[in-house]
Short mmCIF file of C-alpha atoms in Angstrom, two decimals:
data_model
loop_
_atom_site.label_atom_id
_atom_site.label_comp_id
_atom_site.label_asym_id
_atom_site.label_seq_id
_atom_site.Cartn_x
_atom_site.Cartn_y
_atom_site.Cartn_z
CA UNK A 1 279.97 196.40 63.11
CA UNK A 2 279.32 195.74 66.78
CA UNK A 3 276.53 193.50 68.03
CA UNK A 4 275.44 193.67 71.65
CA UNK A 5 273.18 190.94 73.03
CA UNK A 6 271.65 191.83 76.38
CA UNK A 7 270.78 188.70 78.32
CA UNK A 8 267.85 188.16 80.68
CA UNK A 9 268.11 184.84 82.53
CA UNK A 10 264.73 183.12 82.85
CA UNK A 11 264.25 181.14 86.10
CA UNK A 12 260.68 180.08 85.35
CA UNK A 13 257.83 180.58 82.88
CA UNK A 14 254.22 180.91 84.03
CA UNK A 15 250.88 182.06 82.65
CA UNK A 16 249.49 185.35 83.91
CA UNK A 17 247.36 188.39 83.23
CA UNK A 18 250.01 190.03 81.06
CA UNK A 19 253.17 189.11 79.22
CA UNK A 20 256.06 190.46 81.27
CA UNK A 21 259.49 189.61 82.69
CA UNK A 22 259.81 190.35 86.42
CA UNK A 23 262.50 189.06 88.81
CA UNK A 24 263.54 186.24 86.52
CA UNK A 25 259.98 185.04 85.85
CA UNK A 26 258.56 185.22 82.34
CA UNK A 27 254.78 185.55 82.57
CA UNK A 28 252.74 184.87 79.42
CA UNK A 29 249.24 186.12 78.70
CA UNK A 30 248.21 182.89 77.00
CA UNK A 31 245.00 184.23 75.50
CA UNK A 32 246.79 187.18 73.91
CA UNK A 33 249.64 185.00 72.62
CA UNK A 34 247.27 182.45 71.08
CA UNK A 35 245.19 185.21 69.47
CA UNK A 36 248.35 186.46 67.77
CA UNK A 37 249.23 182.96 66.57
CA UNK A 38 245.72 182.27 65.29
CA UNK A 39 245.80 185.35 63.09
CA UNK A 40 247.22 182.88 60.61
CA UNK A 41 244.13 181.31 59.04
CA UNK A 42 246.04 178.08 58.47
CA UNK A 43 246.38 177.42 62.22
CA UNK A 44 243.30 175.38 63.12
CA UNK A 45 244.17 174.56 66.75
CA UNK A 46 246.83 175.85 69.13
CA UNK A 47 247.89 175.64 72.75
CA UNK A 48 250.95 176.66 74.75
CA UNK A 49 252.38 174.19 77.28
CA UNK A 50 255.42 174.69 79.50
CA UNK A 51 258.02 171.92 79.88
CA UNK A 52 260.73 172.40 82.52
CA UNK A 53 264.00 170.51 83.02
CA UNK A 54 263.51 167.44 85.21
CA UNK A 55 259.79 167.05 84.53
CA UNK A 56 258.52 163.69 83.32
CA UNK A 57 257.49 165.01 79.92
CA UNK A 58 258.17 163.80 76.37
CA UNK A 59 257.76 166.32 73.56
CA UNK A 60 257.12 165.00 70.03
CA UNK A 61 256.96 165.79 67.13
CA UNK A 62 259.28 168.80 67.62
CA UNK A 63 259.82 170.81 64.45
CA UNK A 64 261.80 173.91 65.42
CA UNK A 65 263.33 175.82 68.34
CA UNK A 66 263.79 179.59 68.66
CA UNK A 67 265.20 181.86 71.37
CA UNK A 68 262.79 184.72 72.23
CA UNK A 69 264.40 188.08 71.43
CA UNK A 70 263.75 191.62 70.33
CA UNK A 71 265.87 194.20 68.51
CA UNK A 72 265.94 197.62 70.10
CA UNK A 73 265.98 199.49 66.79
CA UNK A 74 262.55 198.01 65.99
CA UNK A 75 263.76 195.89 63.10
CA UNK A 76 262.31 192.37 62.70
CA UNK A 77 263.83 189.51 64.66
CA UNK A 78 264.13 187.48 61.45
CA UNK A 79 264.22 189.74 58.37
CA UNK A 80 262.41 188.20 55.43
CA UNK A 81 260.56 185.81 57.75
CA UNK A 82 258.77 187.59 60.59
CA UNK A 83 258.65 190.67 58.34
CA UNK A 84 259.23 191.35 54.67
CA UNK A 85 261.57 194.17 55.68
CA UNK A 86 265.13 193.26 54.73
CA UNK A 87 267.65 194.87 57.05
CA UNK A 88 271.16 193.79 58.04
CA UNK A 89 271.63 191.60 61.10
CA UNK A 90 275.31 192.53 61.42
CA UNK A 91 275.09 194.95 64.33
CA UNK A 92 272.89 196.76 66.81
CA UNK A 93 271.46 195.89 70.21
CA UNK A 94 269.35 192.79 70.79
CA UNK A 95 267.70 191.63 74.01
CA UNK A 96 267.43 187.86 74.58
CA UNK A 97 265.52 185.66 77.02
CA UNK A 98 268.06 183.01 78.03
CA UNK A 99 267.54 179.49 79.45
CA UNK A 100 264.34 179.06 77.46
CA UNK A 101 263.17 178.32 73.95
CA UNK A 102 259.99 178.39 71.90
CA UNK A 103 259.36 174.95 70.42
CA UNK A 104 257.16 174.33 67.38
CA UNK A 105 255.35 171.05 68.12
CA UNK A 106 252.77 169.18 66.06
CA UNK A 107 249.51 168.45 67.86
CA UNK A 108 249.26 165.32 65.72
CA UNK A 109 251.28 165.04 62.55
CA UNK A 110 255.03 164.56 62.45
CA UNK A 111 257.50 164.23 59.61
CA UNK A 112 260.95 162.98 58.63
CA UNK A 113 262.64 166.10 60.04
CA UNK A 114 260.83 166.16 63.40
CA UNK A 115 262.17 164.80 66.67
CA UNK A 116 261.83 163.91 70.33
CA UNK A 117 262.82 165.77 73.51
CA UNK A 118 262.69 164.06 76.91
CA UNK A 119 262.79 166.51 79.81
CA UNK A 120 264.10 163.88 82.27
CA UNK A 121 265.56 160.39 82.41
CA UNK A 122 268.07 158.83 80.04
CA UNK A 123 266.77 160.73 77.03
CA UNK A 124 267.45 164.09 78.66
CA UNK A 125 271.18 163.51 78.17
CA UNK A 126 270.74 163.19 74.42
CA UNK A 127 269.57 166.68 73.48
CA UNK A 128 270.58 170.16 74.59
CA UNK A 129 266.94 171.24 74.82
CA UNK A 130 266.15 169.10 77.87
CA UNK A 131 268.11 171.67 79.87
CA UNK A 132 265.95 174.61 78.79
CA UNK A 133 262.51 175.76 79.87
CA UNK A 134 260.57 174.98 76.71
CA UNK A 135 257.57 177.07 75.73
CA UNK A 136 255.81 174.53 73.52
CA UNK A 137 253.52 175.87 70.83
CA UNK A 138 251.42 172.77 70.10
CA UNK A 139 249.44 173.37 66.94
CA UNK A 140 247.58 171.81 64.04
CA UNK A 141 246.96 173.28 60.59
CA UNK A 142 244.78 172.96 57.51
CA UNK A 143 247.79 171.99 55.39
CA UNK A 144 246.07 168.71 54.53
CA UNK A 145 248.05 168.30 51.31
CA UNK A 146 251.11 167.28 53.33
CA UNK A 147 249.45 165.76 56.39
CA UNK A 148 250.31 162.16 55.54
CA UNK A 149 253.47 162.97 53.61
CA UNK A 150 256.78 161.91 55.13
CA UNK A 151 258.36 165.24 54.19
CA UNK A 152 256.54 168.32 55.44
CA UNK A 153 257.31 172.00 55.19
CA UNK A 154 255.37 172.59 58.42
CA UNK A 155 255.18 176.19 57.28
CA UNK A 156 252.29 177.47 59.40
CA UNK A 157 253.51 175.94 62.67
CA UNK A 158 257.13 176.97 62.17
CA UNK A 159 256.25 180.53 61.22
CA UNK A 160 253.86 180.77 64.18
CA UNK A 161 256.68 179.74 66.53
CA UNK A 162 258.94 182.47 65.12
CA UNK A 163 256.13 184.95 65.58
CA UNK A 164 255.63 183.79 69.19
CA UNK A 165 259.37 184.15 69.93
CA UNK A 166 259.27 187.71 68.66
CA UNK A 167 256.18 188.46 70.74
CA UNK A 168 257.75 187.10 73.94
CA UNK A 169 260.97 189.00 73.30
CA UNK A 170 259.06 192.27 73.54
CA UNK A 171 258.70 191.63 77.29
CA UNK A 172 262.31 192.75 77.84
CA UNK A 173 262.57 195.57 75.32
CA UNK A 174 262.57 198.37 77.90
CA UNK A 175 264.46 196.51 80.63
CA UNK A 176 268.14 196.58 81.65
CA UNK A 177 269.88 193.27 80.90
CA UNK A 178 271.67 191.24 83.57
CA UNK A 179 274.67 190.71 81.29
CA UNK A 180 275.78 191.83 77.85
CA UNK A 181 277.71 189.89 75.25
CA UNK A 182 279.60 192.01 72.71
CA UNK A 183 280.60 190.68 69.30
CA UNK A 184 282.75 192.86 67.08
CA UNK A 185 285.16 192.08 64.27
CA UNK A 186 286.92 194.92 62.43
CA UNK A 187 287.08 194.71 58.64
CA UNK A 188 289.83 192.37 57.47
CA UNK A 189 291.94 195.21 56.09
CA UNK A 190 291.77 197.22 59.33
CA UNK A 191 292.98 194.76 61.94
CA UNK A 192 296.04 195.61 63.98
CA UNK A 193 299.43 194.10 63.20
CA UNK A 194 299.41 191.80 66.22
CA UNK A 195 296.14 190.15 65.19
CA UNK A 196 297.31 189.82 61.60
CA UNK A 197 300.30 187.79 62.75
CA UNK A 198 298.02 185.12 64.23
CA UNK A 199 296.76 182.14 62.19
CA UNK A 200 293.73 183.14 60.12
CA UNK A 201 290.74 180.86 60.76
CA UNK A 202 287.48 180.73 58.84
CA UNK A 203 284.32 178.85 59.87
CA UNK A 204 282.60 177.04 56.99
CA UNK A 205 278.94 176.24 57.66
CA UNK A 206 277.27 173.82 55.24
CA UNK A 207 273.60 174.48 55.96
CA UNK A 208 270.73 172.31 54.74
CA UNK A 209 269.70 173.13 51.18
CA UNK A 210 269.18 169.79 49.44
CA UNK A 211 265.49 170.10 48.60
CA UNK A 212 265.03 171.69 45.18
CA UNK A 213 261.38 172.47 45.89
CA UNK A 214 261.31 175.65 47.93
CA UNK A 215 260.10 175.71 51.52
CA UNK A 216 262.01 172.83 53.13
CA UNK A 217 265.49 174.31 53.45
CA UNK A 218 267.29 176.70 55.78
CA UNK A 219 266.75 180.36 54.92
CA UNK A 220 269.17 183.29 54.64
CA UNK A 221 267.33 186.59 55.16
CA UNK A 222 264.21 184.69 54.10
CA UNK A 223 265.85 183.36 50.91
CA UNK A 224 265.89 179.60 50.33
CA UNK A 225 269.44 178.29 50.69
CA UNK A 226 268.95 175.98 47.71
CA UNK A 227 269.03 179.11 45.54
CA UNK A 228 272.35 180.33 46.89
CA UNK A 229 276.04 179.88 46.23
CA UNK A 230 278.62 179.93 49.04
CA UNK A 231 278.99 183.43 50.39
CA UNK A 232 281.09 185.26 52.96
CA UNK A 233 279.10 186.42 56.00
CA UNK A 234 279.87 188.35 59.14
CA UNK A 235 279.46 185.98 62.12
CA UNK A 236 277.16 188.53 63.78
CA UNK A 237 274.59 187.93 61.05
CA UNK A 238 274.22 184.29 62.06
CA UNK A 239 273.98 185.18 65.77
CA UNK A 240 271.41 187.89 65.12
CA UNK A 241 268.68 186.27 63.02
CA UNK A 242 269.87 186.14 59.40
CA UNK A 243 269.58 182.33 59.25
CA UNK A 244 266.66 180.14 60.30
CA UNK A 245 266.42 176.35 60.32
CA UNK A 246 264.46 174.34 57.78
CA UNK A 247 262.12 171.37 58.06
CA UNK A 248 264.16 168.83 56.06
CA UNK A 249 266.90 166.75 57.70
CA UNK A 250 266.98 163.69 59.96
CA UNK A 251 266.34 165.37 63.27
CA UNK A 252 269.48 164.60 65.27
CA UNK A 253 271.47 166.23 62.45
CA UNK A 254 269.40 169.42 62.23
CA UNK A 255 270.46 172.91 63.27
CA UNK A 256 267.51 174.78 64.69
CA UNK A 257 267.12 178.54 64.60
CA UNK A 258 268.03 178.55 68.31
CA UNK A 259 271.31 176.84 67.39
CA UNK A 260 272.07 179.55 64.85
CA UNK A 261 271.24 182.33 67.32
CA UNK A 262 273.60 180.86 69.89
CA UNK A 263 276.13 179.11 67.62
CA UNK A 264 278.72 177.75 70.09
CA UNK A 265 281.48 177.45 67.49
CA UNK A 266 281.14 181.08 66.45
CA UNK A 267 281.28 182.13 70.09
CA UNK A 268 284.35 179.97 70.71
CA UNK A 269 286.15 181.42 67.69
CA UNK A 270 285.25 184.91 68.89
CA UNK A 271 286.68 184.01 72.30
CA UNK A 272 290.02 183.03 70.73
CA UNK A 273 290.19 186.00 68.37
CA UNK A 274 293.21 188.16 69.10
CA UNK A 275 294.59 185.57 71.52
CA UNK A 276 295.42 182.44 69.53
CA UNK A 277 293.75 183.11 66.15
CA UNK A 278 292.60 185.78 63.74
CA UNK A 279 288.92 184.91 63.25
CA UNK A 280 288.26 185.90 59.64
CA UNK A 281 284.52 185.23 59.55
CA UNK A 282 282.02 182.71 58.17
CA UNK A 283 281.78 181.15 54.74
CA UNK A 284 278.14 180.12 54.45
CA UNK A 285 278.02 177.18 52.07
CA UNK A 286 275.28 174.81 50.98
CA UNK A 287 274.49 171.13 50.49
CA UNK A 288 273.55 169.99 47.01
CA UNK A 289 272.18 167.01 45.12
CA UNK A 290 274.11 166.84 41.82
CA UNK A 291 277.84 166.13 41.79
CA UNK A 292 278.53 169.20 39.66
CA UNK A 293 276.77 171.38 42.23
CA UNK A 294 278.84 169.89 45.04
CA UNK A 295 282.08 170.49 43.17
CA UNK A 296 281.12 174.06 42.28
CA UNK A 297 280.33 174.91 45.90
CA UNK A 298 283.63 173.41 47.06
CA UNK A 299 285.54 175.54 44.55
CA UNK A 300 283.76 178.69 45.76
CA UNK A 301 284.55 177.89 49.39
CA UNK A 302 288.23 177.19 48.72
CA UNK A 303 288.62 180.35 46.63
CA UNK A 304 287.08 182.51 49.36
CA UNK A 305 289.17 180.93 52.10
CA UNK A 306 292.34 181.45 50.07
CA UNK A 307 291.41 185.05 49.18
CA UNK A 308 290.68 185.81 52.83
CA UNK A 309 294.15 184.55 53.75
CA UNK A 310 292.88 181.64 55.82
CA UNK A 311 295.52 179.35 57.27
CA UNK A 312 292.91 176.94 58.58
CA UNK A 313 289.20 176.23 58.54
CA UNK A 314 286.60 174.61 60.74
CA UNK A 315 284.16 172.80 58.44
CA UNK A 316 280.74 171.65 59.70
CA UNK A 317 277.93 169.93 57.78
CA UNK A 318 274.26 169.92 58.73
CA UNK A 319 273.38 166.36 57.88
CA UNK A 320 274.80 163.07 56.70
CA UNK A 321 274.47 160.65 53.82
CA UNK A 322 274.27 162.63 50.57
CA UNK A 323 275.73 165.75 52.30
CA UNK A 324 278.86 163.75 53.16
CA UNK A 325 279.88 164.13 49.52
CA UNK A 326 279.69 167.95 49.87
CA UNK A 327 281.60 167.75 53.13
CA UNK A 328 284.46 165.71 51.68
CA UNK A 329 284.56 167.70 48.41
CA UNK A 330 284.90 170.89 50.45
CA UNK A 331 287.49 169.27 52.72
CA UNK A 332 289.58 168.27 49.67
CA UNK A 333 289.29 171.69 48.03
CA UNK A 334 290.34 173.52 51.19
CA UNK A 335 293.31 171.23 51.78
CA UNK A 336 294.36 171.58 48.12
CA UNK A 337 294.24 175.36 48.60
CA UNK A 338 296.67 175.05 51.52
CA UNK A 339 294.00 175.63 54.17
CA UNK A 340 294.40 173.13 57.01
CA UNK A 341 290.92 171.91 57.84
CA UNK A 342 289.20 170.33 60.83
CA UNK A 343 285.81 168.79 60.09
CA UNK A 344 282.87 168.33 62.46
CA UNK A 345 280.13 165.85 61.61
CA UNK A 346 278.10 162.93 62.87
CA UNK A 347 278.30 159.44 61.39
CA UNK A 348 275.95 156.80 60.03
CA UNK A 349 277.67 153.55 60.96
CA UNK A 350 274.55 151.39 61.27
CA UNK A 351 272.89 150.10 64.42
CA UNK A 352 275.88 147.84 65.09
CA UNK A 353 278.40 150.63 64.47
CA UNK A 354 280.26 148.62 61.83
CA UNK A 355 279.44 150.45 58.59
CA UNK A 356 281.51 153.10 56.82
CA UNK A 357 280.97 156.30 58.85
CA UNK A 358 280.56 158.72 55.91
CA UNK A 359 279.26 158.08 52.40
CA UNK A 360 282.44 159.63 50.97
CA UNK A 361 285.93 159.51 52.49
CA UNK A 362 289.31 161.02 51.66
CA UNK A 363 292.84 160.70 52.97
CA UNK A 364 292.94 164.51 53.07
CA UNK A 365 290.11 164.51 55.63
CA UNK A 366 292.45 163.43 58.40
CA UNK A 367 291.12 165.61 61.23
CA UNK A 368 287.43 164.99 61.94
CA UNK A 369 285.51 165.43 65.17
CA UNK A 370 282.67 162.90 65.41
CA UNK A 371 279.43 163.84 67.15
CA UNK A 372 277.99 160.33 67.27
CA UNK A 373 276.23 157.62 65.29
CA UNK A 374 272.78 158.58 64.00
CA UNK A 375 271.74 154.91 63.87
CA UNK A 376 272.49 154.10 67.50
CA UNK A 377 269.50 152.35 69.07
CA UNK A 378 267.92 154.01 72.11
CA UNK A 379 265.37 152.52 74.48
CA UNK A 380 263.68 155.16 76.60
CA UNK A 381 261.16 154.66 79.40
CA UNK A 382 257.65 156.16 79.38
CA UNK A 383 257.05 159.70 80.60
CA UNK A 384 254.10 160.82 82.71
CA UNK A 385 253.00 163.33 80.06
CA UNK A 386 253.34 163.57 76.30
CA UNK A 387 253.25 167.02 74.72
CA UNK A 388 252.12 166.50 71.11
CA UNK A 389 251.36 162.95 70.01
CA UNK A 390 253.47 159.87 70.80
CA UNK A 391 252.04 157.84 67.90
CA UNK A 392 253.69 160.19 65.41
CA UNK A 393 257.08 158.55 66.10
CA UNK A 394 256.10 155.37 64.32
CA UNK A 395 253.22 156.51 62.15
CA UNK A 396 254.60 159.58 60.38
CA UNK A 397 258.04 158.58 59.15
CA UNK A 398 260.22 160.28 61.74
CA UNK A 399 263.77 159.53 60.65
CA UNK A 400 264.52 157.33 63.67
CA UNK A 401 261.13 155.70 64.21
CA UNK A 402 259.11 152.93 62.61
CA UNK A 403 255.65 151.35 62.78
CA UNK A 404 256.97 147.82 63.03
CA UNK A 405 260.20 145.84 62.88
CA UNK A 406 260.55 142.05 62.65
CA UNK A 407 262.96 141.91 65.57
CA UNK A 408 262.35 145.12 67.51
CA UNK A 409 258.60 145.52 67.15
CA UNK A 410 257.04 149.02 66.95
CA UNK A 411 258.89 152.16 68.05
CA UNK A 412 256.03 153.06 70.40
CA UNK A 413 255.25 150.32 72.90
CA UNK A 414 251.92 149.82 74.74
CA UNK A 415 253.36 151.11 78.05
CA UNK A 416 254.50 154.38 76.44
CA UNK A 417 258.19 153.45 76.32
CA UNK A 418 259.92 153.88 72.97
CA UNK A 419 262.72 152.31 70.95
CA UNK A 420 264.17 154.64 68.31
CA UNK A 421 267.38 155.48 66.57
CA UNK A 422 269.42 158.47 67.70
CA UNK A 423 268.18 160.01 64.42
CA UNK A 424 264.98 161.01 66.25
CA UNK A 425 266.54 163.06 69.06
CA UNK A 426 265.81 166.72 68.38
CA UNK A 427 269.06 168.38 67.21
CA UNK A 428 270.75 165.68 69.26
CA UNK A 429 274.17 165.38 67.61
CA UNK A 430 274.80 169.13 67.75
CA UNK A 431 277.50 169.39 65.11
CA UNK A 432 277.11 173.13 65.57
CA UNK A 433 278.93 172.83 68.89
CA UNK A 434 276.68 171.83 71.81
CA UNK A 435 277.55 168.13 71.74
CA UNK A 436 278.24 166.46 75.10
CA UNK A 437 279.21 163.14 73.53
CA UNK A 438 282.65 161.57 73.96
CA UNK A 439 284.47 158.64 72.41
CA UNK A 440 285.25 155.40 74.26
CA UNK A 441 287.80 152.76 73.39
CA UNK A 442 286.81 149.10 73.75
#
């Protein structure tokens, strides 16, 4: 199947009398957009605020990011989520508003999986999203049962953001895109002889699925990933809305829906297909709690890779800590199956950088790309404006924030500056492929 993504490059976002895209400017009818969002009875307050690169703005607590898009065949942007209709995401024509994202932001309450985005200053270098024009949906809900819980599903706000992204995408439905990206992989049995002679490479994505209660995990066609086994997927499905991000995961380790829609590793593997590799596709795996579950998933992944004829694999985990055991189990199983594997992950080496980087290690995992230390301390200056609520960093159990520390004091200081762990930077480590971080020798 062939997927065509028509790109419209957004130069600015403004509010206006109607929602439209003209000469690079996305205009939003705010009243109309908010009316759509507030159709959900659980949304009790909502606003839309624009944050542009370089502005002195801090956004927190950020829960999710989505690229505004529409599908020209009229099918839902996220089947099983923005509509109950279940249709394949493998092919077709999709129009996308580039250089911008819709952010789901709490008006007050944050959670363990929420994070921070600084649009300027030192913090802007620590997350991909500081370089986008962010359309911030700042909302509150009546989900009082989880308001003071550290873990939150954030269902109403996250779903409202997906709905807003779909609404904004309609602005370019009838327009001619500035550029078109084409993604097409023939079936494995129908590839030409030249491609078949190249090394077969599979991409293994270990998405977040640790929470056994439904509603916290990443979703596949609206289905909770905790209820899945590893499965073979066409890479186009990931790029075209089959997978959305969940609410559970220390924030720098998360993969947002925007990340899935634009997955840099998938695009890089596509770019090398037929040149240096035979890109076989994606094995979508999961992250589990029990050891038996981890071992079972690793066996499934290795069997699929071997059956597909993979010579090598790129293995990426969404998370750290407990998921490291899944990562290493999968690494071992792939290597034992004769599939040479390169792993991509972040590390948790403590604030001083001296601890063991992963919970589990193996001599077979001898090719790992590190995307940084989640525990690295960051001190960031105040911003002129906060979108959301700054107090949530310390009050609500954000994975890199705290109310008080004997040596460091509170995460949020009286002057508006903050001290946090890298854990709190929204999708900051970008194991999925955006990472700008490099290693230094001392």
